[in-house]
Structures are given as structure tokens and as C-alpha cells.
CSV table of C-alpha atoms and ligand atoms in Angstrom, one decimal:
chain,number,residue,atom,x,y,z
A,29,UNK,CA,113.9,85.8,94.0
A,30,UNK,CA,111.6,86.6,91.1
A,31,UNK,CA,109.3,83.9,90.2
A,32,UNK,CA,106.8,83.9,87.3
A,33,UNK,CA,103.8,84.1,89.7
A,34,UNK,CA,102.0,86.3,87.2
A,35,UNK,CA,102.1,83.7,84.5
A,36,UNK,CA,101.4,80.5,86.3
A,37,UNK,CA,97.8,79.6,87.2
A,38,UNK,CA,99.0,77.4,90.0
A,39,UNK,CA,100.5,80.4,91.6
A,40,UNK,CA,97.2,82.2,91.9
A,41,UNK,CA,96.3,83.9,95.1
A,42,UNK,CA,93.0,83.0,96.8
A,43,UNK,CA,89.9,84.0,94.8
A,44,UNK,CA,88.7,86.4,97.5
A,45,UNK,CA,92.1,88.1,97.9
A,46,UNK,CA,91.8,91.8,97.8
A,47,UNK,CA,93.9,93.7,95.3
A,48,UNK,CA,94.0,97.4,95.4
A,49,UNK,CA,95.7,100.8,95.0
A,50,UNK,CA,95.9,103.3,97.7
A,51,UNK,CA,95.9,107.1,98.1
A,52,UNK,CA,95.1,109.7,100.8
A,53,UNK,CA,93.0,112.8,100.7
A,54,UNK,CA,95.5,115.5,101.4
A,55,UNK,CA,98.0,114.0,98.9
A,56,UNK,CA,95.7,114.0,95.9
A,57,UNK,CA,92.5,116.1,96.3
A,58,UNK,CA,93.7,119.7,96.1
A,59,UNK,CA,90.7,122.1,96.5
A,60,UNK,CA,92.1,122.7,100.0
A,61,UNK,CA,89.8,125.7,100.6
A,62,UNK,CA,86.9,124.9,98.3
A,63,UNK,CA,83.3,124.2,98.9
A,64,UNK,CA,83.5,124.9,102.6
A,65,UNK,CA,86.6,122.8,103.5
A,66,UNK,CA,88.4,124.0,106.7
A,67,UNK,CA,92.1,124.1,107.0
A,68,UNK,CA,94.0,121.0,108.3
A,69,UNK,CA,97.3,120.9,110.1
A,70,UNK,CA,99.0,120.0,106.8
A,71,UNK,CA,97.7,123.2,105.1
A,72,UNK,CA,99.2,125.2,108.0
A,73,UNK,CA,102.5,123.2,108.1
A,74,UNK,CA,103.1,123.7,104.3
A,75,UNK,CA,103.3,127.5,105.0
A,76,UNK,CA,106.2,127.1,107.4
A,77,UNK,CA,109.4,128.2,105.5
A,78,UNK,CA,111.6,125.2,104.9
A,79,UNK,CA,109.0,122.6,106.0
A,80,UNK,CA,108.4,121.2,102.5
A,81,UNK,CA,111.5,120.4,100.3
A,82,UNK,CA,110.1,122.1,97.2
A,83,UNK,CA,108.1,124.7,99.1
A,84,UNK,CA,104.9,123.3,97.7
A,85,UNK,CA,101.6,122.6,99.3
A,86,UNK,CA,98.4,120.6,98.9
A,87,UNK,CA,96.2,123.3,97.4
A,88,UNK,CA,96.2,121.8,93.9
A,89,UNK,CA,97.9,118.4,94.2
A,90,UNK,CA,96.3,116.0,91.6
A,91,UNK,CA,93.1,118.0,91.5
A,92,UNK,CA,91.3,114.7,92.4
A,93,UNK,CA,88.5,116.6,94.0
A,94,UNK,CA,87.5,118.0,90.5
A,95,UNK,CA,88.7,114.9,88.5
A,96,UNK,CA,87.2,112.2,90.7
A,97,UNK,CA,85.1,110.6,88.0
A,98,UNK,CA,88.0,110.2,85.5
A,99,UNK,CA,90.2,108.9,88.2
A,100,UNK,CA,87.6,106.3,89.1
A,101,UNK,CA,87.6,105.2,85.5
A,102,UNK,CA,91.3,104.9,85.6
A,103,UNK,CA,91.2,102.8,88.8
A,104,UNK,CA,88.6,100.5,87.2
A,105,UNK,CA,90.8,100.1,84.1
A,106,UNK,CA,93.6,98.7,86.3
A,107,UNK,CA,91.4,95.8,87.2
A,108,UNK,CA,91.7,96.1,91.0
A,109,UNK,CA,88.8,95.0,93.2
A,110,UNK,CA,89.5,97.6,96.0
A,111,UNK,CA,90.5,101.2,96.4
A,112,UNK,CA,91.9,102.5,99.7
A,113,UNK,CA,91.3,106.2,100.2
A,114,UNK,CA,90.9,108.6,103.1
A,115,UNK,CA,88.3,111.1,103.9
A,116,UNK,CA,89.5,114.6,104.9
A,117,UNK,CA,88.1,115.4,108.4
A,118,UNK,CA,88.2,119.2,107.8
A,119,UNK,CA,86.4,118.7,104.4
A,120,UNK,CA,83.4,117.1,106.1
A,121,UNK,CA,83.6,118.9,109.5
A,122,UNK,CA,85.6,122.1,108.9
A,123,UNK,CA,86.4,122.8,112.6
A,124,UNK,CA,86.6,119.2,113.7
A,125,UNK,CA,83.5,119.4,115.9
A,126,UNK,CA,80.0,120.7,115.4
A,127,UNK,CA,78.7,121.7,112.0
A,128,UNK,CA,79.1,119.3,109.0
A,129,UNK,CA,79.9,120.4,105.5
A,130,UNK,CA,77.3,118.9,103.2
A,131,UNK,CA,79.4,119.5,100.0
A,132,UNK,CA,82.3,117.6,101.5
A,133,UNK,CA,80.0,114.7,102.5
A,134,UNK,CA,78.5,114.7,99.0
A,135,UNK,CA,81.9,114.4,97.5
A,136,UNK,CA,82.8,111.2,99.4
A,137,UNK,CA,79.3,109.9,98.7
A,138,UNK,CA,80.0,110.3,94.9
A,139,UNK,CA,83.4,108.7,95.4
A,140,UNK,CA,81.9,105.7,97.2
A,141,UNK,CA,79.0,105.2,94.9
A,142,UNK,CA,81.3,105.7,91.9
A,143,UNK,CA,83.5,102.9,93.2
A,144,UNK,CA,80.5,100.6,93.7
A,145,UNK,CA,79.1,101.3,90.3
A,146,UNK,CA,82.5,100.1,88.9
A,147,UNK,CA,82.6,97.0,91.0
A,148,UNK,CA,85.4,98.2,93.3
A,149,UNK,CA,85.2,97.8,97.1
A,150,UNK,CA,85.7,101.1,99.0
A,151,UNK,CA,88.4,100.8,101.8
A,152,UNK,CA,88.0,104.0,103.9
A,153,UNK,CA,90.6,105.4,106.2
A,154,UNK,CA,89.3,108.1,108.6
A,155,UNK,CA,92.5,109.7,109.7
A,156,UNK,CA,95.4,110.0,107.2
A,157,UNK,CA,97.0,112.8,109.1
A,158,UNK,CA,95.0,115.9,108.1
A,159,UNK,CA,93.6,116.9,111.5
A,160,UNK,CA,91.4,120.0,111.4
A,161,UNK,CA,93.5,123.0,112.4
A,162,UNK,CA,90.8,124.2,114.8
A,163,UNK,CA,91.4,121.1,116.9
A,164,UNK,CA,95.2,121.6,116.8
A,165,UNK,CA,94.6,125.1,118.2
A,166,UNK,CA,93.2,123.3,121.3
A,167,UNK,CA,96.2,121.0,121.6
A,168,UNK,CA,95.4,118.5,118.8
A,169,UNK,CA,96.0,114.8,119.5
A,170,UNK,CA,97.8,115.8,122.7
A,171,UNK,CA,94.4,116.9,124.1
A,172,UNK,CA,92.3,113.9,125.3
A,173,UNK,CA,89.1,115.7,124.1
A,174,UNK,CA,90.3,115.1,120.5
A,175,UNK,CA,89.6,111.4,121.0
A,176,UNK,CA,85.9,112.1,121.6
A,177,UNK,CA,85.7,114.5,118.6
A,178,UNK,CA,87.3,111.7,116.5
A,179,UNK,CA,84.5,109.3,117.6
A,180,UNK,CA,81.9,111.9,116.6
A,181,UNK,CA,83.6,112.3,113.2
A,182,UNK,CA,83.7,108.4,112.8
A,183,UNK,CA,80.0,108.2,113.6
A,184,UNK,CA,79.2,111.0,111.1
A,185,UNK,CA,81.0,109.2,108.3
A,186,UNK,CA,79.3,105.9,109.3
A,187,UNK,CA,75.9,107.6,109.1
A,188,UNK,CA,76.6,108.7,105.6
A,189,UNK,CA,78.7,105.9,104.1
A,190,UNK,CA,78.8,103.0,106.6
A,191,UNK,CA,76.3,100.9,104.7
A,192,UNK,CA,78.4,101.0,101.5
A,193,UNK,CA,82.1,100.8,102.5
A,194,UNK,CA,83.8,97.4,102.8
A,195,UNK,CA,86.2,98.5,105.5
A,196,UNK,CA,87.0,101.4,107.8
A,197,UNK,CA,90.4,101.9,109.2
A,198,UNK,CA,90.6,104.4,112.1
A,199,UNK,CA,94.1,105.8,111.8
A,200,UNK,CA,96.9,105.6,109.3
A,201,UNK,CA,100.4,105.1,110.9
A,202,UNK,CA,100.0,106.4,114.4
A,203,UNK,CA,103.9,106.2,114.8
A,204,UNK,CA,104.3,108.8,112.1
A,205,UNK,CA,101.8,111.2,113.6
A,206,UNK,CA,103.3,110.7,117.0
A,207,UNK,CA,107.1,110.6,116.3
A,208,UNK,CA,107.5,112.5,113.0
A,209,UNK,CA,104.7,115.0,113.9
A,210,UNK,CA,105.6,115.6,117.6
A,211,UNK,CA,109.1,114.4,118.4
A,212,UNK,CA,111.3,115.0,115.4
A,213,UNK,CA,108.8,117.6,114.1
A,214,UNK,CA,109.5,117.0,110.4
A,215,UNK,CA,105.8,116.4,109.7
A,216,UNK,CA,102.7,118.4,110.8
A,217,UNK,CA,102.1,119.9,113.3
A,218,UNK,CA,105.9,120.2,113.6
A,219,UNK,CA,106.3,119.8,117.4
A,220,UNK,CA,109.6,118.6,118.9
A,221,UNK,CA,108.7,117.3,122.4
A,222,UNK,CA,109.0,113.6,123.2
A,223,UNK,CA,106.5,113.5,126.1
A,224,UNK,CA,103.9,115.2,123.8
A,225,UNK,CA,104.6,112.6,121.1
A,226,UNK,CA,104.0,109.7,123.5
A,227,UNK,CA,100.8,111.3,124.8
A,228,UNK,CA,99.6,111.7,121.2
A,229,UNK,CA,100.4,108.0,120.4
A,230,UNK,CA,98.3,107.1,123.5
A,231,UNK,CA,95.3,109.3,122.4
A,232,UNK,CA,95.5,107.9,118.9
A,233,UNK,CA,95.3,104.4,120.2
A,234,UNK,CA,92.6,105.3,122.7
A,235,UNK,CA,90.5,107.1,120.0
A,236,UNK,CA,90.9,104.0,117.8
A,237,UNK,CA,89.3,101.7,120.4
A,238,UNK,CA,86.6,104.3,121.3
A,239,UNK,CA,85.7,104.6,117.6
A,240,UNK,CA,85.6,100.9,117.1
A,241,UNK,CA,83.2,100.5,120.0
A,242,UNK,CA,81.0,103.4,118.9
A,243,UNK,CA,80.9,102.1,115.3
A,244,UNK,CA,79.9,98.6,116.3
A,245,UNK,CA,77.2,100.0,118.7
A,246,UNK,CA,75.9,102.0,115.7
A,247,UNK,CA,75.5,98.8,113.8
A,248,UNK,CA,78.4,99.2,111.4
A,249,UNK,CA,78.8,96.2,109.1
A,250,UNK,CA,82.1,97.3,107.5
A,251,UNK,CA,85.2,95.5,108.7
A,252,UNK,CA,87.1,97.6,111.2
A,253,UNK,CA,90.8,98.0,112.0
A,254,UNK,CA,93.8,100.2,112.0
A,255,UNK,CA,96.8,100.7,109.7
A,256,UNK,CA,100.3,100.6,111.2
A,257,UNK,CA,103.7,101.3,109.6
A,258,UNK,CA,105.9,98.4,110.6
A,259,UNK,CA,109.2,97.0,109.6
A,260,UNK,CA,111.7,94.5,110.9
A,261,UNK,CA,114.5,96.2,112.9
A,262,UNK,CA,117.9,94.7,112.3
A,263,UNK,CA,121.1,95.5,114.3
A,264,UNK,CA,123.8,97.0,112.1
A,265,UNK,CA,126.3,94.6,113.7
A,266,UNK,CA,126.2,91.8,116.2
A,267,UNK,CA,127.5,94.1,119.0
A,268,UNK,CA,125.6,94.2,122.2
A,269,UNK,CA,125.1,98.0,121.8
A,270,UNK,CA,123.6,97.6,118.3
A,271,UNK,CA,121.4,94.8,119.5
A,272,UNK,CA,120.1,96.8,122.4
A,273,UNK,CA,119.4,99.7,120.1
A,274,UNK,CA,117.5,97.4,117.7
A,275,UNK,CA,115.4,96.0,120.6
A,276,UNK,CA,114.5,99.6,121.7
A,277,UNK,CA,113.6,100.7,118.2
A,278,UNK,CA,111.5,97.6,117.8
A,279,UNK,CA,109.8,98.6,121.0
A,280,UNK,CA,109.1,102.1,119.8
A,281,UNK,CA,108.0,101.2,116.3
A,282,UNK,CA,106.4,97.8,116.5
A,283,UNK,CA,105.6,96.8,120.1
A,284,UNK,CA,104.4,100.2,121.3
A,285,UNK,CA,101.4,99.7,119.0
A,286,UNK,CA,101.1,95.9,118.6
A,287,UNK,CA,101.3,95.2,122.4
A,288,UNK,CA,98.5,97.5,123.5
A,289,UNK,CA,96.3,96.6,120.6
A,290,UNK,CA,96.7,92.8,121.0
A,291,UNK,CA,97.9,92.3,124.6
A,292,UNK,CA,96.5,95.3,126.4
A,293,UNK,CA,99.7,96.7,127.8
A,294,UNK,CA,102.6,99.0,126.7
A,295,UNK,CA,106.0,97.2,126.5
A,296,UNK,CA,107.8,97.4,129.8
A,297,UNK,CA,111.2,98.1,128.4
A,298,UNK,CA,110.0,101.1,126.4
A,299,UNK,CA,108.1,102.5,129.4
A,300,UNK,CA,111.3,102.2,131.4
A,301,UNK,CA,113.3,103.9,128.7
A,302,UNK,CA,110.8,106.8,128.5
A,303,UNK,CA,110.8,107.6,132.2
A,304,UNK,CA,109.2,111.1,132.6
A,305,UNK,CA,108.1,111.1,129.0
A,306,UNK,CA,105.6,108.2,129.6
A,307,UNK,CA,102.0,109.1,128.6
A,308,UNK,CA,99.2,109.6,131.1
A,309,UNK,CA,97.0,106.5,130.9
A,310,UNK,CA,93.6,106.6,132.7
A,311,UNK,CA,92.0,103.5,134.2
A,312,UNK,CA,90.2,101.5,131.6
A,313,UNK,CA,92.1,103.0,128.6
A,314,UNK,CA,94.0,99.8,127.9
A,315,UNK,CA,90.8,97.7,127.8
A,316,UNK,CA,89.4,100.2,125.2
A,317,UNK,CA,92.5,100.0,123.1
A,318,UNK,CA,92.4,96.2,123.1
A,319,UNK,CA,88.9,96.2,121.5
A,320,UNK,CA,89.0,93.3,118.9
A,321,UNK,CA,89.6,94.3,115.3
A,322,UNK,CA,88.4,92.6,112.1
A,323,UNK,CA,91.7,93.3,110.2
A,324,UNK,CA,95.1,94.8,110.7
A,325,UNK,CA,96.5,97.0,107.9
A,326,UNK,CA,100.3,97.1,107.5
A,327,UNK,CA,102.2,99.6,105.4
A,328,UNK,CA,105.6,98.2,104.5
A,329,UNK,CA,108.4,99.9,102.6
A,330,UNK,CA,111.8,98.7,103.9
A,331,UNK,CA,113.7,97.4,106.9
A,332,UNK,CA,115.2,99.6,109.6
A,333,UNK,CA,118.8,99.1,110.5
A,334,UNK,CA,119.6,100.1,114.1
A,335,UNK,CA,123.1,101.3,115.0
A,336,UNK,CA,124.4,102.6,118.3
A,337,UNK,CA,127.2,104.4,116.6
A,338,UNK,CA,127.2,106.0,113.2
A,339,UNK,CA,123.8,106.0,111.4
A,340,UNK,CA,123.4,103.2,108.9
A,341,UNK,CA,124.6,104.1,105.4
A,342,UNK,CA,122.0,102.7,103.0
A,343,UNK,CA,124.4,103.3,100.1
A,344,UNK,CA,127.0,101.0,101.5
A,345,UNK,CA,124.6,98.1,102.1
A,346,UNK,CA,124.8,96.8,98.6
A,347,UNK,CA,121.1,96.7,98.3
A,348,UNK,CA,119.1,98.6,95.7
A,349,UNK,CA,117.9,101.9,97.2
A,350,UNK,CA,114.8,103.9,96.1
A,351,UNK,CA,114.6,107.6,95.5
A,352,UNK,CA,113.6,108.0,99.2
A,353,UNK,CA,116.9,106.4,100.2
A,354,UNK,CA,115.0,103.4,101.4
A,355,UNK,CA,116.6,99.9,100.9
A,356,UNK,CA,114.6,97.5,98.7
A,357,UNK,CA,114.2,94.6,101.1
A,358,UNK,CA,111.3,92.3,100.2
A,359,UNK,CA,112.5,89.5,102.5
A,360,UNK,CA,111.8,91.9,105.4
A,361,UNK,CA,108.1,91.8,104.6
A,362,UNK,CA,108.0,88.0,104.8
A,363,UNK,CA,109.9,88.1,108.1
A,364,UNK,CA,107.7,90.8,109.5
A,365,UNK,CA,104.5,89.0,108.7
A,366,UNK,CA,105.8,85.7,110.2
A,367,UNK,CA,106.9,87.5,113.3
A,368,UNK,CA,103.5,89.2,113.8
A,369,UNK,CA,101.7,85.9,113.1
A,370,UNK,CA,103.9,84.2,115.8
A,371,UNK,CA,104.0,86.9,118.5
A,372,UNK,CA,100.4,88.0,118.4
A,373,UNK,CA,96.9,86.7,117.8
A,374,UNK,CA,96.2,88.8,114.8
A,375,UNK,CA,93.1,89.0,112.6
A,376,UNK,CA,93.5,88.9,108.8
A,377,UNK,CA,96.3,91.2,107.8
A,378,UNK,CA,96.3,93.4,104.7
A,379,UNK,CA,99.2,95.1,103.1
A,380,UNK,CA,97.5,98.5,102.9
A,381,UNK,CA,100.6,100.3,101.4
A,382,UNK,CA,103.7,99.1,99.6
A,383,UNK,CA,105.6,100.7,96.7
A,384,UNK,CA,108.6,102.7,95.8
A,385,UNK,CA,109.6,106.2,94.7
A,386,UNK,CA,111.9,106.1,91.7
A,387,UNK,CA,113.2,108.7,89.3
A,388,UNK,CA,111.1,107.8,86.3
A,389,UNK,CA,110.8,110.4,83.6
A,390,UNK,CA,108.0,110.6,81.1
A,391,UNK,CA,109.6,110.2,77.7
A,392,UNK,CA,107.5,110.2,74.5
A,393,UNK,CA,104.4,109.5,76.6
A,394,UNK,CA,105.9,106.5,78.4
A,395,UNK,CA,107.4,105.8,81.7
A,396,UNK,CA,109.7,102.7,81.8
A,397,UNK,CA,109.8,102.1,85.5
A,398,UNK,CA,111.2,98.6,85.5
A,399,UNK,CA,112.6,99.1,89.1
A,400,UNK,CA,109.1,99.8,90.4
A,401,UNK,CA,107.6,96.8,88.6
A,402,UNK,CA,110.4,94.6,90.1
A,403,UNK,CA,109.7,96.2,93.5
A,404,UNK,CA,106.0,95.3,93.3
A,405,UNK,CA,106.7,91.8,92.0
A,406,UNK,CA,109.2,90.9,94.7
A,407,UNK,CA,107.0,92.2,97.5
A,408,UNK,CA,103.9,90.4,96.2
A,409,UNK,CA,106.0,87.3,96.1
A,410,UNK,CA,107.1,88.0,99.7
A,411,UNK,CA,103.5,88.1,100.8
A,412,UNK,CA,102.9,84.8,99.1
A,413,UNK,CA,105.9,83.3,100.9
A,414,UNK,CA,104.3,84.3,104.2
A,415,UNK,CA,100.9,82.9,103.2
A,416,UNK,CA,102.6,79.6,102.3
A,417,UNK,CA,103.8,79.5,105.9
A,418,UNK,CA,100.3,79.9,107.3
A,419,UNK,CA,100.0,83.7,107.7
A,420,UNK,CA,96.4,84.9,107.1
A,421,UNK,CA,96.6,87.6,104.5
A,422,UNK,CA,93.5,89.3,103.2
A,423,UNK,CA,94.9,91.6,100.5
A,424,UNK,CA,97.6,93.8,99.0
A,425,UNK,CA,97.4,97.5,97.9
A,426,UNK,CA,100.0,99.4,96.0
A,427,UNK,CA,101.1,102.8,97.2
A,428,UNK,CA,100.3,104.7,95.2
A,429,UNK,CA,97.7,104.9,92.5
A,430,UNK,CA,99.3,108.1,91.1
A,431,UNK,CA,102.2,110.5,91.8
A,432,UNK,CA,101.1,112.9,94.5
A,433,UNK,CA,102.1,115.2,97.3
A,434,UNK,CA,104.7,113.2,99.3
A,435,UNK,CA,104.5,115.2,102.5
A,436,UNK,CA,107.7,116.9,103.5
A,437,UNK,CA,109.3,115.9,100.2
A,438,UNK,CA,106.6,117.8,98.2
A,439,UNK,CA,106.1,116.7,94.6
A,440,UNK,CA,109.7,115.7,94.0
A,441,UNK,CA,109.2,112.1,95.0
A,442,UNK,CA,107.0,110.0,92.8
A,443,UNK,CA,105.4,106.8,94.2
A,444,UNK,CA,102.6,106.5,91.6
A,445,UNK,CA,102.1,103.6,89.1
A,446,UNK,CA,100.4,106.4,87.2
A,447,UNK,CA,102.4,109.4,86.2
A,448,UNK,CA,100.9,112.9,86.9
A,449,UNK,CA,102.1,115.9,84.8
A,450,UNK,CA,101.4,118.6,87.4
A,451,UNK,CA,101.3,121.3,84.8
A,452,UNK,CA,98.5,119.7,82.8
A,453,UNK,CA,97.1,117.2,85.3
A,454,UNK,CA,97.5,114.6,82.6
A,455,UNK,CA,97.6,111.0,83.9
A,456,UNK,CA,99.8,108.4,82.1
A,457,UNK,CA,100.0,104.8,83.1
A,458,UNK,CA,103.6,103.8,83.8
A,459,UNK,CA,104.9,100.4,82.8
A,460,UNK,CA,104.3,99.3,86.4
A,461,UNK,CA,100.6,100.1,86.1
A,462,UNK,CA,100.5,98.0,82.9
A,463,UNK,CA,102.3,95.2,84.6
A,464,UNK,CA,99.8,95.3,87.6
A,465,UNK,CA,96.9,95.4,85.2
A,466,UNK,CA,98.2,92.2,83.4
A,467,UNK,CA,99.0,90.5,86.6
A,468,UNK,CA,95.5,91.1,87.9
A,469,UNK,CA,94.0,89.9,84.6
A,470,UNK,CA,96.0,86.7,84.8
A,471,UNK,CA,94.9,86.2,88.4
A,472,UNK,CA,91.3,86.5,87.3
A,473,UNK,CA,91.9,84.2,84.3
A,474,UNK,CA,93.5,81.6,86.6
A,475,UNK,CA,90.5,81.5,88.8
A,476,UNK,CA,88.2,81.2,85.8
A,477,UNK,CA,90.3,78.3,84.5
A,478,UNK,CA,90.3,76.6,87.9
A,479,UNK,CA,86.5,77.0,88.2
A,480,UNK,CA,86.0,75.4,84.7
B,504,FCB,C1,103.4,106.4,104.2
B,504,FCB,C2,102.2,107.2,104.1
B,504,FCB,C3,101.7,107.5,102.7
B,504,FCB,C4,102.9,107.8,101.8
B,504,FCB,C5,103.9,106.7,101.9
B,504,FCB,C6,105.1,106.8,101.0
B,504,FCB,O1,104.1,106.6,105.4
B,504,FCB,O2,101.1,106.6,104.8
B,504,FCB,O3,100.9,108.6,102.8
B,504,FCB,O4,103.4,109.0,102.0
B,504,FCB,O5,104.4,106.6,103.2
């Protein structure tokens, strides 16, 4: 599977291909109550006993709020041309509506200007899960009014940064906020009610379309889109029951988002399955959701195996498994991209997250994470295979720049290509970061050679 794409100039990606690293506000910033920031639903959720595996929270995280400049230097040293980050809504608008927090806005302005000074394109995500707690108190995403508040937040960020960011994504992974946040309840806000989860999903999609329209009306020049977590769903066996399960899971994970965004309707089979748990949809909503996008962001980690019987045992699959117990399955990325390209009229697609958590200790100042390097190489290769078959890909971003707060897993799972020592906040480039650095340098050299 591995090919020497990082050494052969003929294997170069297009010159304008975007190469980045990704993070999100809550996972790295810390300073969760500093300089006027309001609480988010994740600040609250971390206080629930048993919610976070290591009983940690986001109050310190990677101290990125204080260490932003040195982190930007580190990003620049990697040689990427893009950085995907999110703005924390409660940092800039502490109660989610009304008054703005100037210190919070100033922070993101320093971040964006700092990226531009270093020649790195800012890729902004507005909602990477940290909803202001004050809005949750009024029902959060289950309340339709939150969609209008989100539009106001989007316009506020546009007014301050819209002339300098390359791209704005509305939401990160609506499926996660809906299903993990409101159906299984393992993520904030910890609700376990399927009808609520489906209403949340609808309001997230609706607010996405509303924000796109408002941003365009405001003259926004940044490229606009959304980020979905998608994967191919494979039946555990060829049995009719497993295949039916796979079809339904595909409906809930992939088609529930892709169909309304690109075809203007929810999938009929899922609506039928949901019965009384269907969301309330008002006239005109589906048109708004279908507002054309400039790009589609895809976060890919693994495949999903659907089984009508016993849950799939990843350890029996024979595949390498990461520290999250996710199978390493790069061929699934090619298959997913080809399927999206065939089934929908999609704009340029970006891999906005891809990476792996591995147990990778720091020994004598070094982290030999060969498995992560292999993971990145094979998935970049998988993107290239899709492009060779005609899929329009705009870029690829590694999750994550550095080890960080991995939600309900706390700090125990490390996704970074940079190691963070949480006791000292010292950052150390892992071998995978050094590989990415040299891969990007070779890409750049290949383009120079081709131009000469
Ligand atoms: C995605 C999230 C991201 C990170 C990775 C591992 O679902 O968007 O914040 O936690 O998973």
C-alpha cells in the first residue's frame, strides 16, 4: 500500500493543494474563565462525575491562549500552508447573544494576523461544539432560536475577521453534536433523548444554511462550507440483517447530512425508521439547508462495521487498531470519497481531519511514533488514489497539531504530531511531525523543479 509519494517529484500533489494541521478551541486553549470568557457546555459537562475518563477538564489544556505566538512559530516550522482552528463562541460572546467580549475578539485577531504574517492561510470553524452555556439553559440546539443566535455570532466573526480568513466552516461534525451529545449522551450536553437529537441535527443544518446566506449577503469573500464526520459503513457479514443495519447506519451518519445539504430532502428510509422522533421541519427549511457551498470538509478516521447481532470486535478484524480502538482503514477513505463524488454534486472536498491516537511515550526527548507516520502516509495516499479517479480534492489537514483534550477521553488519548508535556507545557515534535515536515518540503521542491 505504501508508495514513496514523498520522494518522487512525479507524485506531487497539485501546486495549490492545501496542506494543514487542525485543532479546536476547547481542546487546546485553556483559559476557560479568563479575560471575560463565558462558560461553554463542555466546561459544564466536565464537572459531571464520570463524564471524562480521567476526570480532567479544559481549564488549562495546552495553554494555547497564552502561548499562541510560540505555537504559531511551531506551525510555521512544519511548512504547512493552512491552519484549521475554531473560535470559541463563549470567548467572543460570553452568553451567546448580546454583548461581545473585546479581549476574546482581540485574541482571534492576533491569531489570524499571526498566521498571515507567517504565510499560513487561516481556516476558521465557527462551531466546534463549545456552545455558550447560557444558550443551553434555554434549550441549546434543540431550541430553534439558537439558529438565529448562531447567525449573529457568524456575522460578528465576519465583521472582525472575514476579510482575512481563507475559509469559514459553520459546524464541525453535526452528527457528533446530535447523536453523541443528545442521544447516547456521552458528550456535552449529555442528553439521552433521540427526538431531541434529531431536532438538534435539523437546527444545526438549518443554522448552517442561514449563516451561509447571511455571510454572503454581508459580502464575505472567504470560502464557505461545513465539516462532516463520514465513513463507509460495511455490514459485518453478507446476511440480510447486517446489510439492513448497514443501510440504516449509512442513512443516519452519511445521508442524513449529505441528502439535505445536496439534494434538499432527508432520506425517506431514515424518516420512516425514526417515526415519532422525526424533527419538526418548517416550510422553507430544506431550501435554506440546500444553500450552495464552496467546499465540503470531511473528517475521516476509520470505517464503521454494522452488525445486527453482537457488536463488531475490532480486535478480531486483523487490522491494526489505534489507541481509540479504531481500525486503521485507509482504503475506506478512497471508497468514501469516490462514493460522495458519484452520489452527489459536491464542491471541492477537503480532508479537514485525519490522524490517529497511539501510545507514544516521550523518551530522551524523542517520540518514535512510526505507526502514526504510517497512518498519515497511507491516508494521504488514499486521497491521491481518489484524485487519480477524478475526485476534486482541495486539501488535507492532520488531526492534530498537538496532543490535546480529547473530549470524554480527557488527556489520555494523544492525537498530536507534536507531543505536549502537560506538567511543563513543553512541545516536542514527534517523528510524525518531522516526517510531515520533510514530506511538505519535498512537495514544495517538486513544484520548484517542475517550474524550472
Ligand atoms: C473528531 C473531532 C476532533 C477530535 C477528533 C479525534 O470527532 O472533531 O475534535 O476529537 O475527532
